[in-house]
mmCIF file of C-alpha atoms in Angstrom:
data_model
loop_
_atom_site.group_PDB
_atom_site.id
_atom_site.type_symbol
_atom_site.label_atom_id
_atom_site.label_comp_id
_atom_site.label_asym_id
_atom_site.label_seq_id
_atom_site.Cartn_x
_atom_site.Cartn_y
_atom_site.Cartn_z
ATOM 1 C CA MET A 1 32.339 29.968 -33.779
ATOM 2 C CA GLN A 2 33.937 27.764 -31.475
ATOM 3 C CA ASN A 3 35.064 24.388 -32.920
ATOM 4 C CA ARG A 4 33.880 21.600 -30.565
ATOM 5 C CA GLY A 5 36.072 18.746 -31.230
ATOM 6 C CA PRO A 6 34.519 15.034 -30.991
ATOM 7 C CA SER A 7 36.547 14.514 -27.786
ATOM 8 C CA ASN A 8 34.604 17.139 -25.967
ATOM 9 C CA TRP A 9 31.010 15.751 -26.817
ATOM 10 C CA LYS A 10 32.422 12.300 -26.024
ATOM 11 C CA MET A 11 33.775 13.112 -22.514
ATOM 12 C CA ARG A 12 30.306 15.188 -21.938
ATOM 13 C CA PHE A 13 28.546 12.099 -23.157
ATOM 14 C CA VAL A 14 30.667 9.775 -20.708
ATOM 15 C CA VAL A 15 29.813 12.043 -17.615
ATOM 16 C CA GLN A 16 26.155 11.801 -18.498
ATOM 17 C CA LEU A 17 25.824 8.232 -18.849
ATOM 18 C CA ILE A 18 27.633 7.567 -15.394
ATOM 19 C CA VAL A 19 25.090 9.795 -14.001
ATOM 20 C CA LEU A 20 22.120 8.309 -15.485
ATOM 21 C CA LEU A 21 23.301 4.853 -14.488
ATOM 22 C CA TYR A 22 24.089 6.241 -10.831
ATOM 23 C CA LEU A 23 20.847 7.646 -10.072
ATOM 24 C CA PRO A 24 18.868 4.193 -10.300
ATOM 25 C CA VAL A 25 21.753 2.392 -8.133
ATOM 26 C CA ALA A 26 21.431 5.497 -5.171
ATOM 27 C CA ALA A 27 17.678 4.948 -5.205
ATOM 28 C CA LEU A 28 18.153 1.153 -4.580
ATOM 29 C CA ALA A 29 20.763 1.908 -1.937
ATOM 30 C CA GLY A 30 18.187 3.952 -0.223
ATOM 31 C CA PRO A 31 18.689 5.582 3.379
ATOM 32 C CA ALA A 32 21.045 3.733 5.716
ATOM 33 C CA ASP A 33 17.926 3.818 8.420
ATOM 34 C CA ARG A 34 15.422 1.322 6.784
ATOM 35 C CA SER A 35 13.001 2.427 9.544
ATOM 36 C CA ILE A 36 12.724 5.876 8.194
ATOM 37 C CA SER A 37 9.711 5.524 5.774
ATOM 38 C CA PRO A 38 6.854 2.874 6.942
ATOM 39 C CA THR A 39 6.190 2.489 2.930
ATOM 40 C CA ASN A 40 9.846 1.706 1.905
ATOM 41 C CA ILE A 41 9.428 -1.159 -0.925
ATOM 42 C CA PHE A 42 13.085 -1.691 -0.392
ATOM 43 C CA ALA A 43 12.942 -2.799 3.115
ATOM 44 C CA PRO A 44 10.216 -5.819 3.230
ATOM 45 C CA VAL A 45 9.615 -7.317 6.496
ATOM 46 C CA SER A 46 6.900 -10.226 5.124
ATOM 47 C CA THR A 47 7.582 -12.960 3.231
ATOM 48 C CA PRO A 48 5.345 -12.032 0.281
ATOM 49 C CA ALA A 49 7.092 -8.563 0.374
ATOM 50 C CA HIS A 50 10.333 -10.409 0.235
ATOM 51 C CA SER A 51 9.460 -12.434 -2.833
ATOM 52 C CA ILE A 52 8.073 -9.317 -4.467
ATOM 53 C CA LEU A 53 11.374 -7.387 -4.053
ATOM 54 C CA GLY A 54 13.642 -10.475 -5.375
ATOM 55 C CA LEU A 55 11.457 -10.249 -8.308
ATOM 56 C CA SER A 56 11.430 -6.723 -8.928
ATOM 57 C CA LEU A 57 15.111 -6.726 -8.625
ATOM 58 C CA PHE A 58 15.550 -9.535 -10.862
ATOM 59 C CA VAL A 59 13.317 -7.805 -13.551
ATOM 60 C CA LEU A 60 15.510 -4.505 -12.974
ATOM 61 C CA ALA A 61 18.847 -6.631 -13.317
ATOM 62 C CA VAL A 62 17.370 -7.972 -16.889
ATOM 63 C CA THR A 63 16.112 -4.793 -18.158
ATOM 64 C CA ALA A 64 19.367 -2.806 -16.999
ATOM 65 C CA ALA A 65 21.346 -5.208 -18.917
ATOM 66 C CA ILE A 66 19.501 -4.956 -21.825
ATOM 67 C CA PHE A 67 19.322 -0.898 -21.620
ATOM 68 C CA VAL A 68 23.374 -1.163 -21.294
ATOM 69 C CA ILE A 69 23.735 -3.440 -24.203
ATOM 70 C CA VAL A 70 21.466 -1.394 -26.617
ATOM 71 C CA PHE A 71 22.781 1.829 -25.508
ATOM 72 C CA SER A 72 26.412 0.721 -25.916
ATOM 73 C CA LEU A 73 25.743 -0.529 -29.319
ATOM 74 C CA LEU A 74 23.806 3.086 -30.041
ATOM 75 C CA VAL A 75 26.875 4.892 -28.742
ATOM 76 C CA TYR A 76 29.332 2.766 -30.730
ATOM 77 C CA CYS A 77 27.658 3.447 -33.968
ATOM 78 C CA VAL A 78 27.120 7.167 -33.663
ATOM 79 C CA ALA A 79 30.813 7.151 -32.641
ATOM 80 C CA ARG A 80 32.143 4.889 -35.230
ATOM 81 C CA PHE A 81 29.703 5.579 -37.961
ATOM 82 C CA GLY A 82 29.145 9.447 -37.280
ATOM 83 C CA LYS A 83 29.617 11.815 -40.532
ATOM 84 C CA ARG A 84 32.987 12.776 -41.058
ATOM 85 C CA ALA A 85 34.834 15.706 -42.884
ATOM 86 C CA ASP A 86 35.494 13.643 -45.714
ATOM 87 C CA ASP A 87 32.203 11.950 -46.317
ATOM 88 C CA ASP A 88 31.057 12.170 -49.800
ATOM 89 C CA GLY A 89 27.506 11.938 -48.791
ATOM 90 C CA ARG A 90 26.877 8.485 -50.603
ATOM 91 C CA GLU A 91 24.415 6.382 -48.782
ATOM 92 C CA PRO A 92 26.449 3.129 -47.290
ATOM 93 C CA PRO A 93 25.928 -0.389 -48.772
ATOM 94 C CA GLN A 94 22.425 -1.707 -47.413
ATOM 95 C CA VAL A 95 22.438 -5.649 -46.191
ATOM 96 C CA TYR A 96 18.858 -7.389 -46.432
ATOM 97 C CA GLY A 97 17.532 -10.689 -45.652
ATOM 98 C CA SER A 98 20.271 -11.472 -43.048
ATOM 99 C CA THR A 99 19.018 -14.852 -41.359
ATOM 100 C CA GLN A 100 21.381 -14.640 -38.758
ATOM 101 C CA VAL A 101 20.499 -11.068 -37.840
ATOM 102 C CA GLU A 102 16.793 -11.741 -38.011
ATOM 103 C CA LEU A 103 16.660 -14.927 -35.925
ATOM 104 C CA ALA A 104 19.039 -13.023 -33.251
ATOM 105 C CA TRP A 105 16.331 -10.328 -32.624
ATOM 106 C CA THR A 106 13.306 -12.579 -32.658
ATOM 107 C CA VAL A 107 14.860 -15.703 -30.576
ATOM 108 C CA ILE A 108 16.727 -13.576 -27.872
ATOM 109 C CA PRO A 109 13.443 -11.401 -26.953
ATOM 110 C CA ILE A 110 11.091 -14.509 -26.882
ATOM 111 C CA LEU A 111 13.653 -16.039 -24.508
ATOM 112 C CA ILE A 112 13.960 -12.984 -22.367
ATOM 113 C CA VAL A 113 10.113 -12.717 -21.990
ATOM 114 C CA VAL A 114 9.726 -16.521 -21.267
ATOM 115 C CA VAL A 115 12.257 -16.133 -18.455
ATOM 116 C CA LEU A 116 10.485 -12.939 -16.937
ATOM 117 C CA PHE A 117 7.123 -14.785 -17.176
ATOM 118 C CA MET A 118 8.404 -17.792 -15.535
ATOM 119 C CA ALA A 119 9.895 -16.047 -12.846
ATOM 120 C CA THR A 120 6.829 -14.032 -12.278
ATOM 121 C CA ALA A 121 4.671 -17.078 -12.476
ATOM 122 C CA ARG A 122 6.903 -18.710 -9.724
ATOM 123 C CA VAL A 123 6.548 -15.877 -7.354
ATOM 124 C CA ILE A 124 2.934 -15.373 -8.051
ATOM 125 C CA ALA A 125 2.082 -19.243 -7.386
ATOM 126 C CA SER A 126 4.390 -19.523 -4.227
ATOM 127 C CA ILE A 127 2.452 -16.691 -2.570
ATOM 128 C CA GLN A 128 -0.967 -17.717 -3.592
ATOM 129 C CA LYS A 129 -0.713 -21.541 -2.723
ATOM 130 C CA ALA A 130 0.904 -20.891 0.637
ATOM 131 C CA ALA A 131 -0.611 -23.467 3.228
ATOM 132 C CA ARG A 132 -2.847 -21.867 6.054
ATOM 133 C CA PRO A 133 -1.689 -23.424 9.180
ATOM 134 C CA ALA A 134 -4.123 -23.829 12.066
ATOM 135 C CA ASN A 135 -2.780 -21.168 14.254
ATOM 136 C CA ALA A 136 -3.196 -18.324 11.449
ATOM 137 C CA ILE A 137 -5.037 -15.357 12.366
ATOM 138 C CA GLN A 138 -7.951 -14.704 10.007
ATOM 139 C CA VAL A 139 -9.270 -11.191 9.310
ATOM 140 C CA ILE A 140 -12.011 -10.068 6.834
ATOM 141 C CA ALA A 141 -11.137 -6.769 5.354
ATOM 142 C CA ILE A 142 -14.186 -4.882 3.848
ATOM 143 C CA GLY A 143 -13.542 -1.703 1.658
ATOM 144 C CA HIS A 144 -15.772 1.080 1.949
ATOM 145 C CA GLN A 145 -16.054 4.480 0.318
ATOM 146 C CA PHE A 146 -13.590 5.410 1.956
ATOM 147 C CA TRP A 147 -12.749 3.612 5.092
ATOM 148 C CA TRP A 148 -11.588 -0.016 6.113
ATOM 149 C CA GLU A 149 -13.543 -2.454 8.238
ATOM 150 C CA TYR A 150 -11.833 -5.202 9.851
ATOM 151 C CA ARG A 151 -13.598 -8.406 11.292
ATOM 152 C CA TYR A 152 -11.792 -10.969 13.373
ATOM 153 C CA PRO A 153 -14.480 -13.934 13.008
ATOM 154 C CA GLY A 154 -12.820 -16.337 15.189
ATOM 155 C CA LEU A 155 -11.902 -13.617 17.900
ATOM 156 C CA LYS A 156 -15.317 -11.773 17.719
ATOM 157 C CA VAL A 157 -13.944 -8.441 16.982
ATOM 158 C CA VAL A 158 -14.723 -5.530 14.802
ATOM 159 C CA THR A 159 -12.691 -2.534 14.294
ATOM 160 C CA ALA A 160 -12.207 -0.021 11.501
ATOM 161 C CA ASN A 161 -9.011 1.640 9.829
ATOM 162 C CA GLU A 162 -6.375 0.337 11.930
ATOM 163 C CA LEU A 163 -5.522 -3.483 11.388
ATOM 164 C CA HIS A 164 -3.730 -5.313 14.250
ATOM 165 C CA VAL A 165 -1.726 -8.421 13.709
ATOM 166 C CA PRO A 166 0.773 -10.235 15.718
ATOM 167 C CA VAL A 167 4.452 -10.685 14.768
ATOM 168 C CA SER A 168 5.176 -13.800 13.011
ATOM 169 C CA ASP A 169 8.271 -15.186 14.838
ATOM 170 C CA PRO A 170 10.161 -17.328 12.235
ATOM 171 C CA ALA A 171 10.700 -19.903 14.811
ATOM 172 C CA HIS A 172 7.041 -20.069 15.485
ATOM 173 C CA PRO A 173 5.278 -18.563 12.383
ATOM 174 C CA THR A 174 1.976 -16.819 12.891
ATOM 175 C CA PRO A 175 0.765 -15.587 9.367
ATOM 176 C CA THR A 176 -2.484 -13.613 9.155
ATOM 177 C CA PHE A 177 -4.949 -14.557 6.362
ATOM 178 C CA ILE A 178 -6.857 -11.812 4.988
ATOM 179 C CA THR A 179 -10.192 -12.257 3.101
ATOM 180 C CA LEU A 180 -10.923 -8.998 1.072
ATOM 181 C CA LEU A 181 -14.396 -7.983 0.243
ATOM 182 C CA SER A 182 -16.044 -4.702 -1.115
ATOM 183 C CA ALA A 183 -19.226 -3.046 -0.029
ATOM 184 C CA ASP A 184 -19.411 -0.770 -3.093
ATOM 185 C CA THR A 185 -17.014 -0.420 -5.757
ATOM 186 C CA ASP A 186 -13.385 -1.632 -6.713
ATOM 187 C CA HIS A 187 -10.543 -1.008 -3.976
ATOM 188 C CA SER A 188 -7.089 -2.232 -3.506
ATOM 189 C CA PHE A 189 -5.428 -3.471 -0.608
ATOM 190 C CA TRP A 190 -1.522 -2.367 -0.497
ATOM 191 C CA VAL A 191 1.016 -2.273 2.449
ATOM 192 C CA PRO A 192 4.353 -2.140 0.531
ATOM 193 C CA ARG A 193 6.519 -3.534 3.163
ATOM 194 C CA LEU A 194 3.887 -6.444 4.074
ATOM 195 C CA ALA A 195 2.675 -7.710 0.479
ATOM 196 C CA GLY A 196 1.811 -6.577 -2.922
ATOM 197 C CA LYS A 197 -1.458 -5.292 -4.147
ATOM 198 C CA THR A 198 -4.576 -7.083 -4.221
ATOM 199 C CA ASP A 199 -7.809 -5.767 -5.285
ATOM 200 C CA LEU A 200 -11.262 -5.635 -3.470
ATOM 201 C CA ILE A 201 -13.892 -6.122 -5.981
ATOM 202 C CA PRO A 202 -17.713 -6.595 -5.304
ATOM 203 C CA ASN A 203 -19.042 -10.141 -4.989
ATOM 204 C CA HIS A 204 -15.582 -11.498 -5.796
ATOM 205 C CA PRO A 205 -13.607 -12.383 -2.542
ATOM 206 C CA ASN A 206 -10.069 -12.140 -2.825
ATOM 207 C CA THR A 207 -7.324 -13.557 -0.322
ATOM 208 C CA MET A 208 -3.909 -12.586 0.758
ATOM 209 C CA TRP A 209 -1.568 -13.201 3.478
ATOM 210 C CA ILE A 210 1.264 -11.568 5.662
ATOM 211 C CA ASP A 211 3.656 -12.745 8.063
ATOM 212 C CA PRO A 212 5.183 -9.491 9.490
ATOM 213 C CA GLN A 213 8.626 -10.495 11.342
ATOM 214 C CA GLN A 214 9.181 -7.051 12.819
ATOM 215 C CA THR A 215 6.998 -5.180 15.287
ATOM 216 C CA GLY A 216 5.847 -1.502 14.242
ATOM 217 C CA LEU A 217 3.539 0.460 12.252
ATOM 218 C CA TYR A 218 3.219 -0.297 8.553
ATOM 219 C CA LEU A 219 1.462 2.256 6.331
ATOM 220 C CA GLY A 220 -0.337 1.630 3.149
ATOM 221 C CA GLN A 221 -3.523 3.033 1.012
ATOM 222 C CA CYS A 222 -5.929 1.854 -1.401
ATOM 223 C CA ALA A 223 -4.364 1.667 -4.553
ATOM 224 C CA GLN A 224 -7.417 1.739 -7.179
ATOM 225 C CA TYR A 225 -9.040 4.663 -7.583
ATOM 226 C CA CYS A 226 -12.536 4.197 -5.979
ATOM 227 C CA GLY A 227 -13.833 7.816 -6.010
ATOM 228 C CA THR A 228 -13.128 11.319 -4.579
ATOM 229 C CA GLN A 229 -11.676 10.422 -1.129
ATOM 230 C CA HIS A 230 -9.633 7.763 -2.918
ATOM 231 C CA ALA A 231 -6.367 9.338 -1.970
ATOM 232 C CA LYS A 232 -7.386 9.654 1.836
ATOM 233 C CA MET A 233 -8.475 6.013 1.907
ATOM 234 C CA LEU A 234 -5.302 5.124 4.049
ATOM 235 C CA LEU A 235 -4.098 1.624 5.724
ATOM 236 C CA ARG A 236 -2.517 1.420 9.064
ATOM 237 C CA VAL A 237 -1.262 -1.914 10.124
ATOM 238 C CA TYR A 238 0.092 -2.231 13.686
ATOM 239 C CA VAL A 239 2.304 -5.311 14.070
ATOM 240 C CA GLN A 240 2.258 -6.235 17.825
ATOM 241 C CA SER A 241 4.003 -8.808 19.885
ATOM 242 C CA ARG A 242 1.829 -11.630 20.866
ATOM 243 C CA GLU A 243 1.373 -10.444 24.235
ATOM 244 C CA GLU A 244 0.170 -7.057 23.129
ATOM 245 C CA PHE A 245 -2.054 -8.595 20.525
ATOM 246 C CA ASN A 246 -3.565 -10.742 22.650
ATOM 247 C CA ARG A 247 -4.301 -7.766 25.382
ATOM 248 C CA TRP A 248 -5.452 -5.758 22.442
ATOM 249 C CA ILE A 249 -8.024 -8.379 21.374
ATOM 250 C CA GLU A 250 -9.160 -8.750 24.990
ATOM 251 C CA GLU A 251 -9.704 -5.317 25.290
ATOM 252 C CA GLN A 252 -11.679 -5.125 21.883
ATOM 253 C CA SER A 253 -13.733 -7.977 22.935
ATOM 254 C CA GLN A 254 -15.472 -6.176 25.848
ATOM 255 C CA VAL A 255 -18.691 -4.128 25.418
ATOM 256 C CA ALA A 256 -19.138 -0.567 25.442
ATOM 257 C CA HIS A 257 -19.559 0.707 29.310
ATOM 258 C CA ALA A 258 -22.122 3.524 29.984
ATOM 259 C CA ASN A 259 -20.300 6.493 32.088
ATOM 260 C CA PRO A 260 -22.745 8.440 34.250
ATOM 261 C CA PRO A 261 -20.964 11.799 33.597
ATOM 262 C CA VAL A 262 -21.377 11.647 29.965
ATOM 263 C CA SER A 263 -24.865 10.113 29.874
ATOM 264 C CA GLU A 264 -26.442 13.285 28.341
ATOM 265 C CA GLY A 265 -24.052 12.764 25.238
ATOM 266 C CA GLN A 266 -24.821 8.765 25.109
ATOM 267 C CA ARG A 267 -28.778 9.930 25.149
ATOM 268 C CA ILE A 268 -28.262 12.587 22.387
ATOM 269 C CA PHE A 269 -26.120 9.919 20.413
ATOM 270 C CA LYS A 270 -28.923 7.518 20.496
ATOM 271 C CA ALA A 271 -31.591 9.696 19.782
ATOM 272 C CA THR A 272 -29.740 11.003 16.494
ATOM 273 C CA ALA A 273 -29.173 9.391 13.105
ATOM 274 C CA CYS A 274 -25.784 8.529 14.365
ATOM 275 C CA ILE A 275 -27.072 4.827 15.543
ATOM 276 C CA ASN A 276 -28.183 4.275 11.665
ATOM 277 C CA CYS A 277 -24.785 4.180 10.498
ATOM 278 C CA HIS A 278 -22.828 3.572 13.522
ATOM 279 C CA GLY A 279 -22.500 0.601 15.948
ATOM 280 C CA VAL A 280 -21.473 0.712 19.741
ATOM 281 C CA THR A 281 -21.852 -2.986 21.221
ATOM 282 C CA GLY A 282 -23.947 -3.100 24.084
ATOM 283 C CA THR A 283 -26.272 -0.303 23.311
ATOM 284 C CA VAL A 284 -29.017 0.107 20.548
ATOM 285 C CA ALA A 285 -26.626 1.396 18.039
ATOM 286 C CA ASP A 286 -26.126 -1.395 15.517
ATOM 287 C CA GLY A 287 -25.832 0.496 12.344
ATOM 288 C CA SER A 288 -23.215 -1.069 9.967
ATOM 289 C CA PHE A 289 -22.951 1.364 7.238
ATOM 290 C CA GLY A 290 -20.216 3.379 8.974
ATOM 291 C CA PRO A 291 -17.366 2.470 11.117
ATOM 292 C CA ASP A 292 -17.991 0.685 14.624
ATOM 293 C CA LEU A 293 -17.371 2.861 17.474
ATOM 294 C CA THR A 294 -17.300 0.736 20.343
ATOM 295 C CA HIS A 295 -13.631 1.424 20.916
ATOM 296 C CA LEU A 296 -13.259 4.318 18.992
ATOM 297 C CA MET A 297 -10.731 6.139 21.150
ATOM 298 C CA SER A 298 -8.424 3.061 21.031
ATOM 299 C CA ARG A 299 -7.501 4.119 17.478
ATOM 300 C CA GLU A 300 -4.722 6.738 16.844
ATOM 301 C CA THR A 301 -6.651 8.321 13.838
ATOM 302 C CA ILE A 302 -9.974 9.437 12.795
ATOM 303 C CA ALA A 303 -11.554 9.550 9.056
ATOM 304 C CA SER A 304 -9.405 6.545 7.744
ATOM 305 C CA GLY A 305 -5.819 8.014 8.903
ATOM 306 C CA ALA A 306 -6.711 11.421 7.723
ATOM 307 C CA ALA A 307 -6.387 13.001 11.019
ATOM 308 C CA PRO A 308 -5.221 12.228 14.483
ATOM 309 C CA ASN A 309 -8.025 10.823 17.122
ATOM 310 C CA THR A 310 -8.294 14.077 19.527
ATOM 311 C CA PRO A 311 -11.388 15.241 21.126
ATOM 312 C CA LYS A 312 -10.974 18.275 19.254
ATOM 313 C CA ASN A 313 -10.845 16.736 15.712
ATOM 314 C CA LEU A 314 -13.678 14.206 16.627
ATOM 315 C CA ARG A 315 -15.821 17.002 17.640
ATOM 316 C CA LEU A 316 -14.790 18.946 14.262
ATOM 317 C CA TRP A 317 -15.723 15.592 12.400
ATOM 318 C CA ILE A 318 -19.142 15.421 14.057
ATOM 319 C CA GLN A 319 -19.836 19.095 13.088
ATOM 320 C CA ASN A 320 -18.594 19.273 9.877
ATOM 321 C CA PRO A 321 -17.084 16.057 8.239
ATOM 322 C CA ASP A 322 -15.889 18.269 4.982
ATOM 323 C CA ALA A 323 -13.590 20.180 7.234
ATOM 324 C CA ILE A 324 -11.554 16.978 7.526
ATOM 325 C CA LYS A 325 -12.546 14.802 4.500
ATOM 326 C CA PRO A 326 -14.101 16.882 1.907
ATOM 327 C CA GLY A 327 -16.939 15.015 0.042
ATOM 328 C CA SER A 328 -17.518 12.642 3.038
ATOM 329 C CA LYS A 329 -20.570 10.649 3.219
ATOM 330 C CA MET A 330 -21.162 11.122 6.812
ATOM 331 C CA PRO A 331 -23.916 13.880 6.921
ATOM 332 C CA ALA A 332 -23.521 16.871 9.443
ATOM 333 C CA MET A 333 -25.711 16.213 12.316
ATOM 334 C CA GLY A 334 -27.104 19.696 12.796
ATOM 335 C CA LEU A 335 -26.351 19.944 16.530
ATOM 336 C CA SER A 336 -25.971 22.919 18.772
ATOM 337 C CA ASP A 337 -22.489 23.566 20.504
ATOM 338 C CA GLN A 338 -23.972 22.002 23.807
ATOM 339 C CA GLU A 339 -24.968 19.040 22.132
ATOM 340 C CA LEU A 340 -21.834 18.510 20.153
ATOM 341 C CA ASP A 341 -19.722 18.631 23.445
ATOM 342 C CA ALA A 342 -22.037 16.339 24.993
ATOM 343 C CA VAL A 343 -21.611 13.887 22.141
ATOM 344 C CA THR A 344 -18.040 14.349 21.899
ATOM 345 C CA ALA A 345 -17.634 14.063 25.463
ATOM 346 C CA TYR A 346 -19.574 10.353 25.263
ATOM 347 C CA LEU A 347 -17.591 9.330 22.257
ATOM 348 C CA ALA A 348 -14.290 10.281 24.079
ATOM 349 C CA THR A 349 -14.943 7.449 26.623
ATOM 350 C CA LEU A 350 -15.375 4.766 24.121
ATOM 351 C CA ARG A 351 -11.973 3.069 24.741
#
């Protein structure tokens, strides 16, 4: 049998330890281009997300130091007091009742926990107690099974699934304060690069705020299991320049205009159960159970981000919602092919 000397296993152990310690460092380094992932928690662009990242790195540093110290002591004990060839097998002398040791392993962990608690409480307080400036954008986000409703009460705009906010210039901060409500069960609003998770609880309004400092698309999703389609309850936040945001608000404030070439599709739409769930401003459709469709085609996706918003996908969604989002609460309308084409053509004009 091959004799493995102590130097061999020690060398293998050192190599494995180096690899183990390198992995989290490599993960923290992340890709060179931070714009690669819209959900990269290590690339915050909003003050709350920056605070959370700083706290996370602090906690990681403390726990990493504990790991290194404990693991180093363990390695030392294994190497120093391991069984030797001349070991007579007797139990070594035992030490009991060392006041110094007992104080050390009681006081030090308590101090560590207190430090972590104080650091966490400080970050939570700084985020939750932020003052709301007069120019802040106010949004009401309502979680439904399984989509998001967004209302801008001061701007008289209602949309779904895609949240638009202005960029917040550090010289002229324009934060967005979001009131979180639930229409049915527990949900959780989480866009990693903008802020931490905040739950939406029925009959218990919560609030959060973001001040994104870079334009772009930021993704997230419901982070609280809320039913069969929880994984497809996606979040899309569009951060725009102030000019683009104002233009979007102006467009979204307009009512839907009837288009003569698609009047037949409009008639069929108003004559079916669609109007019981969906609203189209300026028409008899005033449902609020499903997403508002007034400016449906101004959105890039349908089914809460599950599919691109194209006429083909829209027709498939109307015909058979389960084909895009199995278990959807939207019932199939049972329309003929001609009626489906007409309704799709009508909805495709709602911009």
